[in-house]
PDB file of C-alpha atoms in Angstrom:
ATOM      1  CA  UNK A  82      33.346-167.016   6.812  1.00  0.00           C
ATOM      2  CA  UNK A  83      33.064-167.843   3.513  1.00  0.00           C
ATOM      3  CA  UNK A  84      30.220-164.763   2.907  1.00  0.00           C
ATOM      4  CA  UNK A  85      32.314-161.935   4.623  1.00  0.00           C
ATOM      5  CA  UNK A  86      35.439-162.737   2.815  1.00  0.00           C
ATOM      6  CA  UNK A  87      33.223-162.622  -0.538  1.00  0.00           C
ATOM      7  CA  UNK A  88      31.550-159.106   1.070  1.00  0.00           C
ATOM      8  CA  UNK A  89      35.448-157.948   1.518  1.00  0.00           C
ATOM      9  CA  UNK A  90      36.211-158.648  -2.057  1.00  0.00           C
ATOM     10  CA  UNK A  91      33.465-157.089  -3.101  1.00  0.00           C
ATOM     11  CA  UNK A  92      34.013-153.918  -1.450  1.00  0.00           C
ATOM     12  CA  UNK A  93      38.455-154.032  -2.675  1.00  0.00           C
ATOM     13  CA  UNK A  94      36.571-154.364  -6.003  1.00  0.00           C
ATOM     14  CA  UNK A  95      34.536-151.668  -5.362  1.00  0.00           C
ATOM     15  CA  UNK A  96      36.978-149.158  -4.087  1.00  0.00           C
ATOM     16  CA  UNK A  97      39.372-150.273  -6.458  1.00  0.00           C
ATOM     17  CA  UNK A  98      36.912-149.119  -9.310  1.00  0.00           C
ATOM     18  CA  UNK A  99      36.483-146.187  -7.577  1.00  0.00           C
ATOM     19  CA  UNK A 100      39.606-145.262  -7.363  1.00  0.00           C
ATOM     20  CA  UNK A 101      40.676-146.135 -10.892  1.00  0.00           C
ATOM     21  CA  UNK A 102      37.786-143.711 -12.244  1.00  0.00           C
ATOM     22  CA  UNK A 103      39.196-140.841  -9.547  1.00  0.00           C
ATOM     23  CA  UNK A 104      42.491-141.678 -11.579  1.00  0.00           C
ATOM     24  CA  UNK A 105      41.060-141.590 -14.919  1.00  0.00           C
ATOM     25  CA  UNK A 106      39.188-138.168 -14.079  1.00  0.00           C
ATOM     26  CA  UNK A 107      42.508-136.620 -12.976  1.00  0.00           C
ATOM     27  CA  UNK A 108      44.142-137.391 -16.543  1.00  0.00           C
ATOM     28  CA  UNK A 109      41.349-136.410 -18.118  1.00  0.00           C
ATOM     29  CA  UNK A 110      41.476-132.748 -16.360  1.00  0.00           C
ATOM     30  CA  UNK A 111      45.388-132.708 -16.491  1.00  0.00           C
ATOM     31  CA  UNK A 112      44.872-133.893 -20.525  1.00  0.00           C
ATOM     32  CA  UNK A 113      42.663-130.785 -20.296  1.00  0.00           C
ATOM     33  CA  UNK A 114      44.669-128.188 -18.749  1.00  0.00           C
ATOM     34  CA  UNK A 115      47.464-129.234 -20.866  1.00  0.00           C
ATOM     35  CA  UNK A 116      45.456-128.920 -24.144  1.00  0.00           C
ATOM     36  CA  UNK A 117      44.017-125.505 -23.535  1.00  0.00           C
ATOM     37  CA  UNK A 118      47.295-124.094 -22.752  1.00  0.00           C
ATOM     38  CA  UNK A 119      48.743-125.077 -26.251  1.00  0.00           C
ATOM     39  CA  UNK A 120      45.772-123.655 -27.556  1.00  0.00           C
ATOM     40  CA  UNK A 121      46.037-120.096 -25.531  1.00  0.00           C
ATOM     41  CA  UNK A 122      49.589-120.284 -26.605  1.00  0.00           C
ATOM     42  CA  UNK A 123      49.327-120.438 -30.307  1.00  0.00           C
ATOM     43  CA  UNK A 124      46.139-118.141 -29.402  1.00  0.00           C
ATOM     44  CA  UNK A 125      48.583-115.533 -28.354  1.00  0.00           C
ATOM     45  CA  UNK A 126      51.757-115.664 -31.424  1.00  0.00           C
ATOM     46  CA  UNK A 127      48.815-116.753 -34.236  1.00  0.00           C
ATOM     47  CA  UNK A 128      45.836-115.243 -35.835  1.00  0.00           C
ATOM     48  CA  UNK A 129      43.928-118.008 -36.641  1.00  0.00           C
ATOM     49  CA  UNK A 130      44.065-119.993 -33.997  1.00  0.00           C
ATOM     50  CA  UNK A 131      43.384-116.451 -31.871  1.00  0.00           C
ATOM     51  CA  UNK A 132      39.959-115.872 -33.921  1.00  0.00           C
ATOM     52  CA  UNK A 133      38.667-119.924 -33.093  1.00  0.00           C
ATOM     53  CA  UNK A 134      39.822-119.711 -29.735  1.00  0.00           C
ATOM     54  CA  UNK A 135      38.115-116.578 -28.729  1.00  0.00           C
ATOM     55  CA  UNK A 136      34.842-117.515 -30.855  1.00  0.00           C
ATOM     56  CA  UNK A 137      33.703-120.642 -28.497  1.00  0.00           C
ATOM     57  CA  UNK A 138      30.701-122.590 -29.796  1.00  0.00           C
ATOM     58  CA  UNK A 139      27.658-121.118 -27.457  1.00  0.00           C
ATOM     59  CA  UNK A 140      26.308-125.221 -27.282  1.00  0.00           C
ATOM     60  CA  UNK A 141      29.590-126.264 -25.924  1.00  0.00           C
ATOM     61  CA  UNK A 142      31.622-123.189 -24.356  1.00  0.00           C
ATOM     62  CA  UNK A 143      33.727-125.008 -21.996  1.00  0.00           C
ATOM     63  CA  UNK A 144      34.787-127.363 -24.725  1.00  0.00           C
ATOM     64  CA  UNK A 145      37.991-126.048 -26.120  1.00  0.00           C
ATOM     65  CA  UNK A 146      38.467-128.316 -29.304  1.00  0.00           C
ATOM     66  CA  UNK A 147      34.808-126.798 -30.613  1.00  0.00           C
ATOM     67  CA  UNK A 148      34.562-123.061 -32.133  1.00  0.00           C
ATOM     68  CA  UNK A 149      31.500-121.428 -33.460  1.00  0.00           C
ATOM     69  CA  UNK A 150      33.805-119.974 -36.391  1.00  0.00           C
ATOM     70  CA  UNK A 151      34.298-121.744 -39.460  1.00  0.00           C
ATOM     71  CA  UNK A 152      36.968-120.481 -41.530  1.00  0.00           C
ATOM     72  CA  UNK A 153      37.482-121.353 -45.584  1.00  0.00           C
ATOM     73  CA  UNK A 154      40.535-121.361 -46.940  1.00  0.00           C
ATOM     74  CA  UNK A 155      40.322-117.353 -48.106  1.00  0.00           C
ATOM     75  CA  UNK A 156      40.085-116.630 -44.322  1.00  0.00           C
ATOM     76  CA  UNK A 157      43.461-118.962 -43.825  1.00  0.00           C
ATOM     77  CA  UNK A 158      44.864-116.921 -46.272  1.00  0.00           C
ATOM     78  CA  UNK A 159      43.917-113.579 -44.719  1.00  0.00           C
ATOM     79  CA  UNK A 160      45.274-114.733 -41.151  1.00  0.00           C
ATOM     80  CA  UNK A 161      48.312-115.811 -42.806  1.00  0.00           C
ATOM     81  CA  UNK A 162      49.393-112.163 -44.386  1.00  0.00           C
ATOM     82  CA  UNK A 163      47.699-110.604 -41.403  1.00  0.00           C
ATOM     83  CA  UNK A 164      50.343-111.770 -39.353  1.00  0.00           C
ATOM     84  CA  UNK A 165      52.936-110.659 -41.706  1.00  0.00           C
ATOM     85  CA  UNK A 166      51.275-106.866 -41.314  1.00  0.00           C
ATOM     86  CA  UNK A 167      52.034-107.631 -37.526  1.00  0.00           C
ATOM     87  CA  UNK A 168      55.302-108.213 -37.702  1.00  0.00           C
ATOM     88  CA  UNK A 169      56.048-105.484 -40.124  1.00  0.00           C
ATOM     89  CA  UNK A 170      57.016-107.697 -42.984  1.00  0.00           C
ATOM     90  CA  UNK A 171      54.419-106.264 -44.566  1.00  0.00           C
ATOM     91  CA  UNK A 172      53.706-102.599 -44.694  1.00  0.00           C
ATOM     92  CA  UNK A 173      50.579-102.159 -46.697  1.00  0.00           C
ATOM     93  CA  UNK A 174      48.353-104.479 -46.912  1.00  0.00           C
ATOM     94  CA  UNK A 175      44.981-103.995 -49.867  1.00  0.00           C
ATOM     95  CA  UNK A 176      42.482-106.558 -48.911  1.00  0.00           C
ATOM     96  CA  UNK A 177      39.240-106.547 -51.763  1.00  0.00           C
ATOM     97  CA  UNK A 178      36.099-109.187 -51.113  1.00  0.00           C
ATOM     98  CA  UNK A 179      32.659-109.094 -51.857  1.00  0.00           C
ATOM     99  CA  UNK A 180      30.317-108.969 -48.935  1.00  0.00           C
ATOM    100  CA  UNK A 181      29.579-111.616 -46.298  1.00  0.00           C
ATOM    101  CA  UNK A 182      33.002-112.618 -46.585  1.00  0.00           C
ATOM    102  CA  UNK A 183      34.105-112.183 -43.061  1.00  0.00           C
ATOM    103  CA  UNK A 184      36.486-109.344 -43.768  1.00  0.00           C
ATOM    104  CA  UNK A 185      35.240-106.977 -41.308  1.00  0.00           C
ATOM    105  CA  UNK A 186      35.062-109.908 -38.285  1.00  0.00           C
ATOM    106  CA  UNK A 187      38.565-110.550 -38.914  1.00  0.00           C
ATOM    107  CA  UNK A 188      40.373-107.208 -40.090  1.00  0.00           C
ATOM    108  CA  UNK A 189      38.033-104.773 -38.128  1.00  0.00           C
ATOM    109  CA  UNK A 190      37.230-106.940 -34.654  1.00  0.00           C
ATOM    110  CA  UNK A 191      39.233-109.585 -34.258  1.00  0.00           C
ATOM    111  CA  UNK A 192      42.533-108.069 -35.884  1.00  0.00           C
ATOM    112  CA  UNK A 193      42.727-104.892 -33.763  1.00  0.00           C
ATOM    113  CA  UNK A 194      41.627-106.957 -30.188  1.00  0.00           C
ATOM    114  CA  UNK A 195      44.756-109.474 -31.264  1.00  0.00           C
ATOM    115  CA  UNK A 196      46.939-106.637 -32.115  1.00  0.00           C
ATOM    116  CA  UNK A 197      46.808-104.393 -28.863  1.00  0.00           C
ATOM    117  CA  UNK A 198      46.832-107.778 -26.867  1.00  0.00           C
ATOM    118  CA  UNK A 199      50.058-108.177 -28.213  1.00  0.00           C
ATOM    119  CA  UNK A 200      51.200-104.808 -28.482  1.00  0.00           C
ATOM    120  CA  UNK A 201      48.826-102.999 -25.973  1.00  0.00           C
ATOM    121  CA  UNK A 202      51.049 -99.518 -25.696  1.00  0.00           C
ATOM    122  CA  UNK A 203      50.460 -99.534 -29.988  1.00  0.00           C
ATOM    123  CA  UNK A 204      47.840 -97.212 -31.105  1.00  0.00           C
ATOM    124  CA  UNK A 205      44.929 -98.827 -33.524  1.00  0.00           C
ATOM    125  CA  UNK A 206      43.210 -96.144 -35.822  1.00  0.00           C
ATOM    126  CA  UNK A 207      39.916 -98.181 -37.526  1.00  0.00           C
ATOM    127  CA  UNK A 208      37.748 -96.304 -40.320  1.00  0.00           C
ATOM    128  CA  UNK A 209      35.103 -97.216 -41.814  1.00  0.00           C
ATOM    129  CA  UNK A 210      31.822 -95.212 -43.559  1.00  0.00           C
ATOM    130  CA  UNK A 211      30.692 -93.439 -40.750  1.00  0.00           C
ATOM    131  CA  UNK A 212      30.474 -92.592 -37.262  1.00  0.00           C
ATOM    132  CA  UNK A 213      27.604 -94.616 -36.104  1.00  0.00           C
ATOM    133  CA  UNK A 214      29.007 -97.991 -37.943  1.00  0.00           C
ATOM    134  CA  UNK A 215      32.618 -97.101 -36.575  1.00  0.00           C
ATOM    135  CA  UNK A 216      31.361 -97.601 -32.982  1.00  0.00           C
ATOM    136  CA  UNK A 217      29.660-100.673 -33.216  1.00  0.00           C
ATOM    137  CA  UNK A 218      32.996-102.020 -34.315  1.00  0.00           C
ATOM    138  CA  UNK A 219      34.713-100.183 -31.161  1.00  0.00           C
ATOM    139  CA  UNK A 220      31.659-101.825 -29.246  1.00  0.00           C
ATOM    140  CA  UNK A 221      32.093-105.184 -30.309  1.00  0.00           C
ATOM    141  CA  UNK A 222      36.138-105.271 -30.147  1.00  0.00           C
ATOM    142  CA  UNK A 223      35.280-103.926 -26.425  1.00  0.00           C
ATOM    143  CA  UNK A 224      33.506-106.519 -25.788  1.00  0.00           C
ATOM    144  CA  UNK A 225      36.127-108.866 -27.523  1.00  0.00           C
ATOM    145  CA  UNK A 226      38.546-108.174 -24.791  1.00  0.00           C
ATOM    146  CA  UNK A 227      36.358-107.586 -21.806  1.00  0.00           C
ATOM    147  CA  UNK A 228      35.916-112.310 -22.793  1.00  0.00           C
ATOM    148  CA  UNK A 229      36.702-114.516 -20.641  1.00  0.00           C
ATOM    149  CA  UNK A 230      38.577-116.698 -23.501  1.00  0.00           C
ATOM    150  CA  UNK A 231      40.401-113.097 -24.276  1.00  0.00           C
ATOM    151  CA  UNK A 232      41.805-112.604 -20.624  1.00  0.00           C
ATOM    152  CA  UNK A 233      42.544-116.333 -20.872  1.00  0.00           C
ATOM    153  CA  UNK A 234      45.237-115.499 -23.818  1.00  0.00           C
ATOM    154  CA  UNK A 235      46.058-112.293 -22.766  1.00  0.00           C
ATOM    155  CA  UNK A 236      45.481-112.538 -18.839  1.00  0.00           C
ATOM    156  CA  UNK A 237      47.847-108.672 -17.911  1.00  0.00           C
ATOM    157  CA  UNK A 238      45.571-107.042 -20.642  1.00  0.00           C
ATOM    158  CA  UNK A 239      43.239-104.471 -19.108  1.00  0.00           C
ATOM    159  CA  UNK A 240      41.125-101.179 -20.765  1.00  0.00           C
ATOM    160  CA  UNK A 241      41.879 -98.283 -18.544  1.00  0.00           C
ATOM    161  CA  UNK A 242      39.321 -96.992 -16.092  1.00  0.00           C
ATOM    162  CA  UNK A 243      36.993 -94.219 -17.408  1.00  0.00           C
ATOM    163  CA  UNK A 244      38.255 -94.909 -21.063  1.00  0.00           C
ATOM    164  CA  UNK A 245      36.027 -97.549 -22.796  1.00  0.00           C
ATOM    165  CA  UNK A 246      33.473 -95.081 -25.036  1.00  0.00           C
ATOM    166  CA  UNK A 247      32.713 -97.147 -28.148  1.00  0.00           C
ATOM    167  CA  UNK A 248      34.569 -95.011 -30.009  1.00  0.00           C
ATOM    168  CA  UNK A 249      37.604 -94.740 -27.996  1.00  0.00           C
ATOM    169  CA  UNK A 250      39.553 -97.694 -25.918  1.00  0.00           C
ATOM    170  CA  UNK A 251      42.579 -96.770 -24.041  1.00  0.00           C
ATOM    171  CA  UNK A 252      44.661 -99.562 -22.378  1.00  0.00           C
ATOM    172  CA  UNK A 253      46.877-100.068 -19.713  1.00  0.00           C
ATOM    173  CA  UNK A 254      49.870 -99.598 -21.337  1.00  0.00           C
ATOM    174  CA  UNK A 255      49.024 -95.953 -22.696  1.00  0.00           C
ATOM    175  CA  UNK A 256      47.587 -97.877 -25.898  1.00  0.00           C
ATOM    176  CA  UNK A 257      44.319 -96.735 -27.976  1.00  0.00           C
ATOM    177  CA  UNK A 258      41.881 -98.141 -30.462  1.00  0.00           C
ATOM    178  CA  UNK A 259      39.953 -95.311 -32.315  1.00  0.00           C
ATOM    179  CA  UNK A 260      37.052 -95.906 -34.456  1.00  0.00           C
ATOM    180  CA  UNK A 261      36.007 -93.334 -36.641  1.00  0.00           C
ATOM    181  CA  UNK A 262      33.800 -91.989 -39.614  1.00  0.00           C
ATOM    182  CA  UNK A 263      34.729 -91.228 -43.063  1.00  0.00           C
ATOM    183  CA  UNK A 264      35.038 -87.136 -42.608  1.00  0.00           C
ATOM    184  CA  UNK A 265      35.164 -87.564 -38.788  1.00  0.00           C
ATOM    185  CA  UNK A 266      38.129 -85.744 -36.968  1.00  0.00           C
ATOM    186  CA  UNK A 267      41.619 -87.741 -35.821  1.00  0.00           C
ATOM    187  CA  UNK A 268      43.168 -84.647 -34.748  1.00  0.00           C
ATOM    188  CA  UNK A 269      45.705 -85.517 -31.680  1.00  0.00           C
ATOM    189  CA  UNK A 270      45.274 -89.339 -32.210  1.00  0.00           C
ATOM    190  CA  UNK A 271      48.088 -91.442 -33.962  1.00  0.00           C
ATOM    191  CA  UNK A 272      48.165 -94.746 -35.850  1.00  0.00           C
ATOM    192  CA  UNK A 273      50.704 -97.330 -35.346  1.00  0.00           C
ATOM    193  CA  UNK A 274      47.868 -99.428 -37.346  1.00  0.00           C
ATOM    194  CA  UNK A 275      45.464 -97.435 -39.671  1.00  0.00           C
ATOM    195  CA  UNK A 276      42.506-100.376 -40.589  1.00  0.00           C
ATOM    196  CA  UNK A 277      40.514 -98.831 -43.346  1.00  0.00           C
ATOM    197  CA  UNK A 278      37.489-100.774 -43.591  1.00  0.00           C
ATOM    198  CA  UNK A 279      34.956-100.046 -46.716  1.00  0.00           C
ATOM    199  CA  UNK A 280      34.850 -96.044 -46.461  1.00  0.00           C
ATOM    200  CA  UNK A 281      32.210 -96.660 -49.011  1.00  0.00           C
ATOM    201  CA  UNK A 282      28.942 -98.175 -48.032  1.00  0.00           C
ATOM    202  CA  UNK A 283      27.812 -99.285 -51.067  1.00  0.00           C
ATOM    203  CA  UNK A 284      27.114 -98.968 -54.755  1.00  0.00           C
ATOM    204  CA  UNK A 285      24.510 -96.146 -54.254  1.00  0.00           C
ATOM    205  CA  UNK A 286      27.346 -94.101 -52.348  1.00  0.00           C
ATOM    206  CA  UNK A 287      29.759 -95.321 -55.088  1.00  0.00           C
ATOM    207  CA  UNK A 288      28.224 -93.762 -58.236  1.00  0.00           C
ATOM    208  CA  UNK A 289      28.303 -90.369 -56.696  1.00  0.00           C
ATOM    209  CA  UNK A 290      31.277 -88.553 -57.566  1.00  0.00           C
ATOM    210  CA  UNK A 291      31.032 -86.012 -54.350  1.00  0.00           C
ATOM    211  CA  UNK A 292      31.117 -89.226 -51.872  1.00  0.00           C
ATOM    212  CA  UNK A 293      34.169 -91.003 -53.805  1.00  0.00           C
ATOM    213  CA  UNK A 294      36.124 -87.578 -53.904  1.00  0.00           C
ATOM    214  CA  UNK A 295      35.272 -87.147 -50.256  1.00  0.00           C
ATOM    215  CA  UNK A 296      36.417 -90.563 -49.612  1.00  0.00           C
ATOM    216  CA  UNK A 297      39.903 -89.868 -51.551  1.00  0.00           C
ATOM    217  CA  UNK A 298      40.505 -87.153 -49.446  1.00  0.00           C
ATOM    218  CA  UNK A 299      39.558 -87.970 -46.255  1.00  0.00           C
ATOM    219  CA  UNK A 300      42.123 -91.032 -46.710  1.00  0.00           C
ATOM    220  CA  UNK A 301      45.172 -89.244 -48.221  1.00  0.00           C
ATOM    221  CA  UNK A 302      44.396 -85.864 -45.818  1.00  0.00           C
ATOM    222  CA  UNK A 303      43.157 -87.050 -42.909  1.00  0.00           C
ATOM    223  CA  UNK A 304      43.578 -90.868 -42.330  1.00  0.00           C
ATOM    224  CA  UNK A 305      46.769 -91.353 -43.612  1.00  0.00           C
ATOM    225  CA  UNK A 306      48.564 -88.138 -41.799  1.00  0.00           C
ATOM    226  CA  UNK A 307      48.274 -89.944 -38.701  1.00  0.00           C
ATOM    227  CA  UNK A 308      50.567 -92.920 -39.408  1.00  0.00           C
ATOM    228  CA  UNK A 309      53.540 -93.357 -37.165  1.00  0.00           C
ATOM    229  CA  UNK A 310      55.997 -95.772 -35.571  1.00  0.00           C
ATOM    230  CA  UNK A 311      55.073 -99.182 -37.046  1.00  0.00           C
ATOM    231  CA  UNK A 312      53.451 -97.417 -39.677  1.00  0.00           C
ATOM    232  CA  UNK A 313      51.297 -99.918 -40.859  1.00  0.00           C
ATOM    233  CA  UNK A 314      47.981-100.026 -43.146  1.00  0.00           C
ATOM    234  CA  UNK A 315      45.336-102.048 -44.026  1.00  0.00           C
ATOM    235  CA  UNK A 316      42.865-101.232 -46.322  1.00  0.00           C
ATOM    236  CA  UNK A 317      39.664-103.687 -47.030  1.00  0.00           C
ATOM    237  CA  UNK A 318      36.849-103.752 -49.290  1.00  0.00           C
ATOM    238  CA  UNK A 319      33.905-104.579 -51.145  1.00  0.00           C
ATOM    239  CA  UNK A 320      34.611-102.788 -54.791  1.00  0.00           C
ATOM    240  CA  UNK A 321      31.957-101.200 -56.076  1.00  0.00           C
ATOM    241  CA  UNK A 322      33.520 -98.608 -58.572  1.00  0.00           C
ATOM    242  CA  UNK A 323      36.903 -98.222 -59.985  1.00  0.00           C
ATOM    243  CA  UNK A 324      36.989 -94.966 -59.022  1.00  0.00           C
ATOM    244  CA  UNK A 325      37.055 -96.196 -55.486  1.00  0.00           C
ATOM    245  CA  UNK A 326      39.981 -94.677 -52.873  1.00  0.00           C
ATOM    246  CA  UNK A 327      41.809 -98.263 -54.006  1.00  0.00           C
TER     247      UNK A 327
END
């Protein structure tokens, strides 16, 4: 009849629709799957697209086009030479900012977690102040590779079992990240990187000429003895004297 051949069409609409939307979903997810591989890929060889990949925007996590880090030019510039100081095109590497700059997100968290995921039997020395301000930057690069975007660029990478204090992270591959005080011990620890990150805290610290000569010294007779292999450095800070170990 003239009603169930209108109820047929009705339903080959239907299920056509349906299955035109099941079609459009799958290109959407392989459109997906396809973009966040390019982005774990240049994740993986680049610095800047490492830091925006691995800092997903809390409203949107699963949306990898969004990042809750929003870099100026200065920080395009850093990741730029950074990945020179990788390579080893670039040796020494003196890094001065004022604060709130983002230096110490990118040279002191995000640098050394990018680093051992691409070279994870390198040893990573990282200095800074003191002790207690040393291992909440081993705390939060720890945390940095124990993410979920983190094992998505480097999936093999692993911390070793029993070896994850703040201050000390040992991987896999026999690799380490230190984190340690101005005047704090590196005895029996090497650095394939040596990240020296503002050994002084401030301008109050900076007038006195004690703290600035203890700063010199624990730099050219501690920190820097422990250099091998790659034999890189990076040194980055806020200046507040001219006197400083710069």
């Amino acid at each position: 009849s003239e009603e169930g051949a209108k109820e047929a069409e009705a339903r080959a609409l239907k299920e056509k629709a349906k299955n035109q939307a099941a079609a459009a979903n799958a290109v959407k997810k392989t459109v997906h799957a396809v973009e966040k591989d390019i982005r774990i890929r240049e994740a993986r060889t680049r610095f800047m697209p490492f830091i925006k990949f691995t800092s997903p925007d809390k409203e949107a996590e699963h949306d990898i086009s969004r990042s809750s880090y929003e870099n100026a030019r200065h920080h395009d510039a850093i990741a730029r030479v950074v990945e020179e100081v990788e390579k080893g095109e670039i040796k020494f590497l003196i890094l001065t900012m004022p604060p709130r700059h983002g230096k110490t997100s990118m040279l002191s968290i995000k640098f050394p977690a990018w680093f051992s995921g691409r070279h994870p039997d390198q040893h990573v020395v990282v200095a800074a102040y003191n002790n207690d301000y040393a291992a909440n930057l081993g705390r939060k690069v720890r945390e940095e590779v124990r993410s979920p975007r983190y094992r998505s660029v480097f999936p093999e990478y692993a911390l070793k079992k029993g070896s994850a204090a703040a201050d000390r992270l040992e991987t896999y591959k026999g690799g380490q990240l230190i984190f340690c005080g101005r005047g704090g011990s590196l005895t029996g620890y090497g650095a394939n990187v040596l990240i020296i990150d503002d050994l002084i805290k401030g301008s109050q610290e900076a007038s006195s000429q004690a703290i600035r000569d203890e700063a010199w010294e624990w730099f050219t007779q501690v920190a820097m003895t422990r250099r091998m292999g790659m034999n890189l450095v990076i040194m980055t800070f806020t200046r507040w004297h001219a006197d400083d170990p710069i």
